[in-house]
Structure formats: structure tokens, C-alpha cells
PDB file of C-alpha atoms in Angstrom:
ATOM      1  CA  MET A  11       0.109   0.298   0.103  1.00 92.00           C
ATOM      2  CA  LYS A  12       1.310   3.585  -0.851  1.00 96.00           C
ATOM      3  CA  LEU A  13       1.755   5.830   1.709  1.00 97.00           C
ATOM      4  CA  LYS A  14      -0.456   8.431   0.788  1.00 97.00           C
ATOM      5  CA  GLN A  15      -3.609   5.809   0.311  1.00 98.00           C
ATOM      6  CA  LEU A  16      -2.781   5.198   3.717  1.00 98.00           C
ATOM      7  CA  GLU A  17      -2.962   8.075   5.180  1.00 97.00           C
ATOM      8  CA  CYS A  18      -6.422   8.536   2.921  1.00 97.00           C
ATOM      9  CA  LEU A  19      -7.769   5.717   4.514  1.00 98.00           C
ATOM     10  CA  LEU A  20      -6.867   6.819   8.355  1.00 98.00           C
ATOM     11  CA  GLY A  21      -8.253  10.298   7.577  1.00 96.00           C
ATOM     12  CA  HIS A  22     -11.515   8.899   7.950  1.00 97.00           C
ATOM     13  CA  LEU A  23     -11.620   7.085  11.156  1.00 97.00           C
ATOM     14  CA  GLN A  24     -14.110   8.561  13.557  1.00 95.00           C
ATOM     15  CA  GLN A  25     -12.161  10.591  16.735  1.00 91.00           C
ATOM     16  CA  PHE A  26     -12.978  11.500  20.293  1.00 82.00           C
ATOM     17  CA  SER A  27     -15.977  13.772  20.740  1.00 81.00           C
ATOM     18  CA  ASN A  28     -15.193  14.310  24.373  1.00 83.00           C
ATOM     19  CA  PRO A  29     -11.705  13.198  25.505  1.00 78.00           C
ATOM     20  CA  LYS A  30     -10.568  12.711  28.677  1.00 81.00           C
ATOM     21  CA  VAL A  31      -7.838  14.882  29.935  1.00 71.00           C
ATOM     22  CA  GLU A  32      -6.981  13.115  32.551  1.00 78.00           C
ATOM     23  CA  LEU A  33      -5.969  10.284  30.024  1.00 81.00           C
ATOM     24  CA  GLU A  34      -4.201  12.543  27.845  1.00 79.00           C
ATOM     25  CA  GLN A  35      -6.174  11.501  25.232  1.00 74.00           C
ATOM     26  CA  TYR A  36      -5.472  13.252  21.876  1.00 81.00           C
ATOM     27  CA  PRO A  37      -6.510  11.729  18.361  1.00 82.00           C
ATOM     28  CA  THR A  38      -3.375  10.735  16.352  1.00 87.00           C
ATOM     29  CA  GLY A  39      -3.620  12.040  12.883  1.00 90.00           C
ATOM     30  CA  PRO A  40      -3.411  10.480   9.773  1.00 95.00           C
ATOM     31  CA  HIS A  41      -0.551  12.063   8.551  1.00 93.00           C
ATOM     32  CA  ILE A  42       1.439  11.198  11.709  1.00 92.00           C
ATOM     33  CA  ALA A  43       0.031   7.572  11.627  1.00 95.00           C
ATOM     34  CA  SER A  44       0.860   6.982   8.549  1.00 96.00           C
ATOM     35  CA  ARG A  45       4.093   7.253   8.381  1.00 95.00           C
ATOM     36  CA  LEU A  46       4.992   6.058  11.644  1.00 96.00           C
ATOM     37  CA  LEU A  47       3.682   2.715  10.473  1.00 97.00           C
ATOM     38  CA  TYR A  48       5.049   3.139   6.940  1.00 97.00           C
ATOM     39  CA  THR A  49       8.554   3.685   8.453  1.00 96.00           C
ATOM     40  CA  ALA A  50       7.962   0.721  10.426  1.00 97.00           C
ATOM     41  CA  GLU A  51       7.200  -1.858   7.847  1.00 98.00           C
ATOM     42  CA  ASN A  52       8.960  -0.059   4.751  1.00 97.00           C
ATOM     43  CA  SER A  53      12.046   0.653   6.570  1.00 96.00           C
ATOM     44  CA  PHE A  54      12.790  -2.130   9.246  1.00 96.00           C
ATOM     45  CA  ASP A  55       9.682  -5.162   7.939  1.00 97.00           C
ATOM     46  CA  ASP A  56       8.407  -4.510  11.378  1.00 98.00           C
ATOM     47  CA  ILE A  57       4.571  -5.041  10.320  1.00 98.00           C
ATOM     48  CA  SER A  58       3.901  -7.231   7.839  1.00 98.00           C
ATOM     49  CA  ASN A  59       2.641 -10.762   8.765  1.00 98.00           C
ATOM     50  CA  LYS A  60       3.793  -9.742  12.492  1.00 98.00           C
ATOM     51  CA  VAL A  61       2.140  -9.476  16.069  1.00 98.00           C
ATOM     52  CA  VAL A  62       1.682  -5.795  16.668  1.00 98.00           C
ATOM     53  CA  ALA A  63       0.261  -3.980  19.856  1.00 98.00           C
ATOM     54  CA  ASP A  64      -1.308  -1.041  19.925  1.00 98.00           C
ATOM     55  CA  PHE A  65      -0.808   0.730  23.314  1.00 97.00           C
ATOM     56  CA  GLY A  66      -2.912   3.095  24.937  1.00 95.00           C
ATOM     57  CA  CYS A  67      -4.723   2.247  21.145  1.00 97.00           C
ATOM     58  CA  GLY A  68      -7.696   5.463  21.745  1.00 94.00           C
ATOM     59  CA  CYS A  69      -9.225   5.555  18.596  1.00 95.00           C
ATOM     60  CA  GLY A  70      -7.499   2.809  17.063  1.00 97.00           C
ATOM     61  CA  THR A  71      -5.845   4.660  14.227  1.00 97.00           C
ATOM     62  CA  LEU A  72      -2.182   3.255  14.913  1.00 98.00           C
ATOM     63  CA  GLY A  73      -3.911  -0.634  15.021  1.00 98.00           C
ATOM     64  CA  ALA A  74      -5.534   0.052  12.155  1.00 98.00           C
ATOM     65  CA  ALA A  75      -2.661   1.149   9.741  1.00 98.00           C
ATOM     66  CA  ALA A  76      -0.908  -1.789  10.732  1.00 98.00           C
ATOM     67  CA  ALA A  77      -3.769  -3.974  10.026  1.00 98.00           C
ATOM     68  CA  LEU A  78      -3.901  -2.243   6.529  1.00 98.00           C
ATOM     69  CA  LEU A  79      -0.256  -3.028   6.031  1.00 98.00           C
ATOM     70  CA  GLY A  80      -0.662  -6.227   6.757  1.00 98.00           C
ATOM     71  CA  ALA A  81      -0.184  -7.341  10.271  1.00 98.00           C
ATOM     72  CA  GLU A  82      -0.583 -11.091  11.363  1.00 98.00           C
ATOM     73  CA  GLN A  83      -2.457  -9.631  14.301  1.00 98.00           C
ATOM     74  CA  VAL A  84      -3.670  -6.583  15.852  1.00 98.00           C
ATOM     75  CA  ILE A  85      -4.030  -6.196  19.582  1.00 98.00           C
ATOM     76  CA  GLY A  86      -5.642  -2.449  20.596  1.00 98.00           C
ATOM     77  CA  ILE A  87      -5.199  -2.044  24.276  1.00 98.00           C
ATOM     78  CA  ASP A  88      -6.793   0.632  26.095  1.00 96.00           C
ATOM     79  CA  ILE A  89      -8.059   1.944  29.388  1.00 94.00           C
ATOM     80  CA  ASP A  90     -10.907   3.842  28.202  1.00 95.00           C
ATOM     81  CA  SER A  91     -14.386   1.631  26.910  1.00 95.00           C
ATOM     82  CA  GLN A  92     -15.497   4.570  25.176  1.00 94.00           C
ATOM     83  CA  SER A  93     -12.040   4.691  23.209  1.00 95.00           C
ATOM     84  CA  LEU A  94     -12.395   1.610  22.808  1.00 97.00           C
ATOM     85  CA  GLY A  95     -15.872   1.591  21.556  1.00 96.00           C
ATOM     86  CA  ILE A  96     -14.804   4.121  18.728  1.00 96.00           C
ATOM     87  CA  ALA A  97     -11.919   1.981  17.399  1.00 97.00           C
ATOM     88  CA  SER A  98     -13.836  -0.929  17.106  1.00 98.00           C
ATOM     89  CA  MET A  99     -16.029   0.931  14.784  1.00 98.00           C
ATOM     90  CA  ASN A 100     -13.349   2.225  13.206  1.00 98.00           C
ATOM     91  CA  ALA A 101     -11.798  -1.350  12.414  1.00 98.00           C
ATOM     92  CA  GLU A 102     -15.214  -2.425  11.413  1.00 98.00           C
ATOM     93  CA  ASN A 103     -16.038   0.258   9.054  1.00 98.00           C
ATOM     94  CA  LEU A 104     -12.568  -0.918   6.998  1.00 98.00           C
ATOM     95  CA  GLU A 105     -12.975  -4.505   7.756  1.00 98.00           C
ATOM     96  CA  LEU A 106     -10.520  -5.053   9.639  1.00 98.00           C
ATOM     97  CA  ASP A 107     -10.041  -7.739  12.390  1.00 98.00           C
ATOM     98  CA  ILE A 108      -8.617  -6.361  15.212  1.00 98.00           C
ATOM     99  CA  ASP A 109      -8.955  -7.707  18.881  1.00 98.00           C
ATOM    100  CA  PHE A 110      -9.226  -5.133  21.320  1.00 98.00           C
ATOM    101  CA  VAL A 111      -8.361  -5.498  25.152  1.00 97.00           C
ATOM    102  CA  GLN A 112      -9.628  -3.165  27.867  1.00 97.00           C
ATOM    103  CA  CYS A 113      -6.869  -2.652  30.779  1.00 96.00           C
ATOM    104  CA  ASP A 114      -4.281  -0.123  32.271  1.00 95.00           C
ATOM    105  CA  ILE A 115      -0.982  -0.834  30.554  1.00 94.00           C
ATOM    106  CA  SER A 116       0.718  -1.283  33.526  1.00 91.00           C
ATOM    107  CA  ASN A 117      -1.494  -3.816  34.865  1.00 94.00           C
ATOM    108  CA  LEU A 118      -1.210  -6.454  31.806  1.00 93.00           C
ATOM    109  CA  GLY A 119      -0.369  -9.689  32.604  1.00 89.00           C
ATOM    110  CA  TRP A 120       1.315 -10.785  29.798  1.00 91.00           C
ATOM    111  CA  ARG A 121       4.403 -12.528  30.650  1.00 87.00           C
ATOM    112  CA  GLY A 122       7.617 -12.627  27.896  1.00 88.00           C
ATOM    113  CA  GLN A 123       8.214 -11.195  24.593  1.00 91.00           C
ATOM    114  CA  ILE A 124       4.702 -12.450  23.348  1.00 94.00           C
ATOM    115  CA  VAL A 125       4.080  -9.670  20.328  1.00 97.00           C
ATOM    116  CA  ASP A 126       6.402  -9.113  17.602  1.00 97.00           C
ATOM    117  CA  THR A 127       6.235  -5.283  17.815  1.00 98.00           C
ATOM    118  CA  VAL A 128       4.166  -2.180  19.563  1.00 98.00           C
ATOM    119  CA  VAL A 129       3.264   0.665  18.348  1.00 98.00           C
ATOM    120  CA  MET A 130       1.951   3.666  20.796  1.00 95.00           C
ATOM    121  CA  ASN A 131       1.313   7.469  21.216  1.00 91.00           C
ATOM    122  CA  PRO A 132       1.486   7.492  24.981  1.00 90.00           C
ATOM    123  CA  PRO A 133       0.394   9.947  27.621  1.00 85.00           C
ATOM    124  CA  PHE A 134       3.251  12.676  27.123  1.00 74.00           C
ATOM    125  CA  GLY A 135       3.261  12.562  30.489  1.00 73.00           C
ATOM    126  CA  THR A 136       1.931  16.581  30.709  1.00 70.00           C
ATOM    127  CA  ARG A 137      -1.082  15.089  33.908  1.00 71.00           C
ATOM    128  CA  LYS A 138       0.904  12.381  35.370  1.00 76.00           C
ATOM    129  CA  LYS A 139       4.903  12.375  35.094  1.00 80.00           C
ATOM    130  CA  GLY A 140       6.363   9.557  33.724  1.00 80.00           C
ATOM    131  CA  ALA A 141       3.226   8.212  31.716  1.00 82.00           C
ATOM    132  CA  ASP A 142       4.866   7.869  28.797  1.00 84.00           C
ATOM    133  CA  ILE A 143       7.657   5.844  30.158  1.00 86.00           C
ATOM    134  CA  ASP A 144       5.376   3.012  32.289  1.00 90.00           C
ATOM    135  CA  PHE A 145       4.003   2.657  28.678  1.00 92.00           C
ATOM    136  CA  LEU A 146       8.044   1.798  27.605  1.00 91.00           C
ATOM    137  CA  PHE A 147       8.460   0.247  30.279  1.00 91.00           C
ATOM    138  CA  VAL A 148       5.600  -2.569  30.054  1.00 94.00           C
ATOM    139  CA  ALA A 149       6.071  -2.721  25.528  1.00 95.00           C
ATOM    140  CA  LEU A 150       9.772  -3.169  25.768  1.00 93.00           C
ATOM    141  CA  LYS A 151       8.904  -6.419  27.969  1.00 93.00           C
ATOM    142  CA  VAL A 152       6.795  -7.782  25.576  1.00 95.00           C
ATOM    143  CA  ALA A 153       7.469  -6.985  22.345  1.00 96.00           C
ATOM    144  CA  SER A 154      10.490  -9.587  20.651  1.00 96.00           C
ATOM    145  CA  GLU A 155      11.344  -7.462  17.820  1.00 96.00           C
ATOM    146  CA  ALA A 156      10.517  -3.655  17.876  1.00 96.00           C
ATOM    147  CA  VAL A 157       9.136  -0.765  20.102  1.00 96.00           C
ATOM    148  CA  TYR A 158       7.633   2.344  18.391  1.00 96.00           C
ATOM    149  CA  SER A 159       6.784   5.450  20.376  1.00 93.00           C
ATOM    150  CA  LEU A 160       6.111   8.890  20.111  1.00 88.00           C
ATOM    151  CA  HIS A 161       7.717  11.509  22.836  1.00 78.00           C
ATOM    152  CA  LYS A 162       6.859  15.371  23.286  1.00 72.00           C
ATOM    153  CA  THR A 163      10.320  17.450  22.429  1.00 69.00           C
ATOM    154  CA  SER A 164      10.916  20.450  21.621  1.00 48.00           C
ATOM    155  CA  THR A 165      14.431  20.075  19.624  1.00 38.00           C
ATOM    156  CA  ARG A 166      13.363  18.178  16.283  1.00 42.00           C
ATOM    157  CA  ASP A 167      10.858  18.921  13.547  1.00 46.00           C
ATOM    158  CA  LEU A 168       8.027  15.897  13.578  1.00 50.00           C
ATOM    159  CA  ARG A 169       5.457  18.158  14.639  1.00 50.00           C
ATOM    160  CA  PHE A 170       1.897  16.590  16.064  1.00 53.00           C
ATOM    161  CA  ASP A 171      -0.910  18.463  15.232  1.00 58.00           C
ATOM    162  CA  VAL A 172      -3.646  19.144  18.808  1.00 56.00           C
ATOM    163  CA  PRO A 173      -6.679  20.143  18.011  1.00 56.00           C
ATOM    164  CA  GLN A 174      -8.778  22.512  20.825  1.00 55.00           C
ATOM    165  CA  LEU A 175     -10.079  19.799  22.724  1.00 56.00           C
ATOM    166  CA  TYR A 176     -10.820  20.993  26.082  1.00 55.00           C
ATOM    167  CA  LYS A 177     -11.564  24.036  28.266  1.00 58.00           C
ATOM    168  CA  PHE A 178      -7.938  24.905  29.199  1.00 60.00           C
ATOM    169  CA  HIS A 179      -6.829  25.316  24.959  1.00 51.00           C
ATOM    170  CA  LYS A 180      -6.781  28.710  24.126  1.00 64.00           C
ATOM    171  CA  LYS A 181      -5.678  27.739  20.527  1.00 63.00           C
ATOM    172  CA  LYS A 182      -7.959  26.196  17.991  1.00 59.00           C
ATOM    173  CA  GLU A 183      -4.642  24.170  17.351  1.00 63.00           C
ATOM    174  CA  VAL A 184      -1.331  23.728  18.481  1.00 59.00           C
ATOM    175  CA  ASP A 185       1.489  21.710  16.806  1.00 61.00           C
ATOM    176  CA  ILE A 186       3.490  19.847  19.675  1.00 63.00           C
ATOM    177  CA  ALA A 187       6.603  18.523  18.734  1.00 69.00           C
ATOM    178  CA  VAL A 188       7.288  15.084  18.882  1.00 70.00           C
ATOM    179  CA  ASP A 189      10.058  12.626  18.154  1.00 73.00           C
ATOM    180  CA  LEU A 190       9.524   8.963  17.059  1.00 71.00           C
ATOM    181  CA  TRP A 191      11.388   6.306  18.872  1.00 76.00           C
ATOM    182  CA  ARG A 192      12.227   2.977  17.518  1.00 87.00           C
ATOM    183  CA  PHE A 193      13.361   0.793  20.352  1.00 81.00           C
ATOM    184  CA  VAL A 194      14.661  -3.117  19.914  1.00 86.00           C
ATOM    185  CA  PRO A 195      14.402  -5.200  23.006  1.00 85.00           C
ATOM    186  CA  LYS A 196      16.639  -7.497  24.643  1.00 75.00           C
ATOM    187  CA  ARG A 197      15.949 -10.827  23.205  1.00 66.00           C
ATOM    188  CA  SER A 198      15.127 -13.494  25.969  1.00 48.00           C
ATOM    189  CA  ARG A 199      17.797 -14.914  27.310  1.00 42.00           C
ATOM    190  CA  GLY A 200      18.790 -18.262  25.747  1.00 45.00           C
ATOM    191  CA  GLU A 201      17.853 -16.845  21.906  1.00 50.00           C
ATOM    192  CA  ASN A 202      20.746 -16.559  19.620  1.00 47.00           C
ATOM    193  CA  SER A 203      22.125 -13.617  17.971  1.00 44.00           C
TER     194      SER A 203
END
């Protein structure tokens, strides 16, 4: 699938109607989501024929992109039932087979490296300091190949569009500088290479 086609398909997904500030819910836009997953697939072969988990999946944009790029299985995980409802509807509208799990990432009971790749746009940690690191800590435990994660920064050129969603937002839209990080977890003991 071409990048523009992927971005176009993601652009039709429903997003939060009532985002929860305490969960730092912001929609992952089609522009950044398509580039994140396209890079993961075309530069590193981390998506097609892989088991991909979308941590803090929200409305399911990253998981949908993984499924559209040929992931063998996609699992979307979020603590918020309303987000999972939107994500499920988005998957159904695109005729994608995605499994959804309602769970706090810190209470995820997975043991060992049971997915190939984790993709995530975690909370940036502006409401709960270290929330992004909590997500990363769990992701590195369960991914065998790679973890892709967006993190807030002020020194890079990658931009994340944040629309005016909450009462404390003064502007219609703000670009937040983010970095896309690719982490490669340590292999389990006993594995070669």
C-alpha cells in the first residue's frame, strides 16, 4: 500500500468526541500515524506478517494502519471503554480484524515477549509525570522485535497536531514537537543473535 493511500484511509476514522484530559487523550492524526507505520514496515519490516500491539490505542488509528499494512494479528489495548468502542467501530468500517482489550497498561498480565512489535502514542506525561515511561517499560518487556513510540520534545521537526479539545486550550490547534523512537528490546535469554 502506498503512503498516501494509507493516510487517506486513516483520515476517515472517527476520533474522540469527548476526550478525557486525565488520560491525555489526543487523536493520532492520519499524517503522523501513516508515516510511523509506513516507516516501521518499509524501513524495518516490523509490521507485515507480525503480531502488533497498539498500546493506549485510543480510537485505533495506529492499529488500523498496522492491519492495513498486513499485520498477521493486531491487538489494541486501552483503559477507556469509550475509546475502545470507537476503535472497534473504526476497525469494522474498514473491515479489519483487530482484537481489543480493556486494560490499564501497567496491569497488563502478559509474560514474556509475546508480540513482535508494539506501536504507541502514549500519554506525554504532562498530567501524570512518567506516564510515557510506564508505557515504554511494559512495551519493552512484551515486544520481541521493536517498539515504536511518540514522545514529546522541543528540539525536533516532527510535529503532532493537537486540536482544541479541552477548556484550558486557548488556541484552535497547536503543533506539538514529537520524536518517533524505535526501540529494539533485548532478546530473551537463551536466544541466539
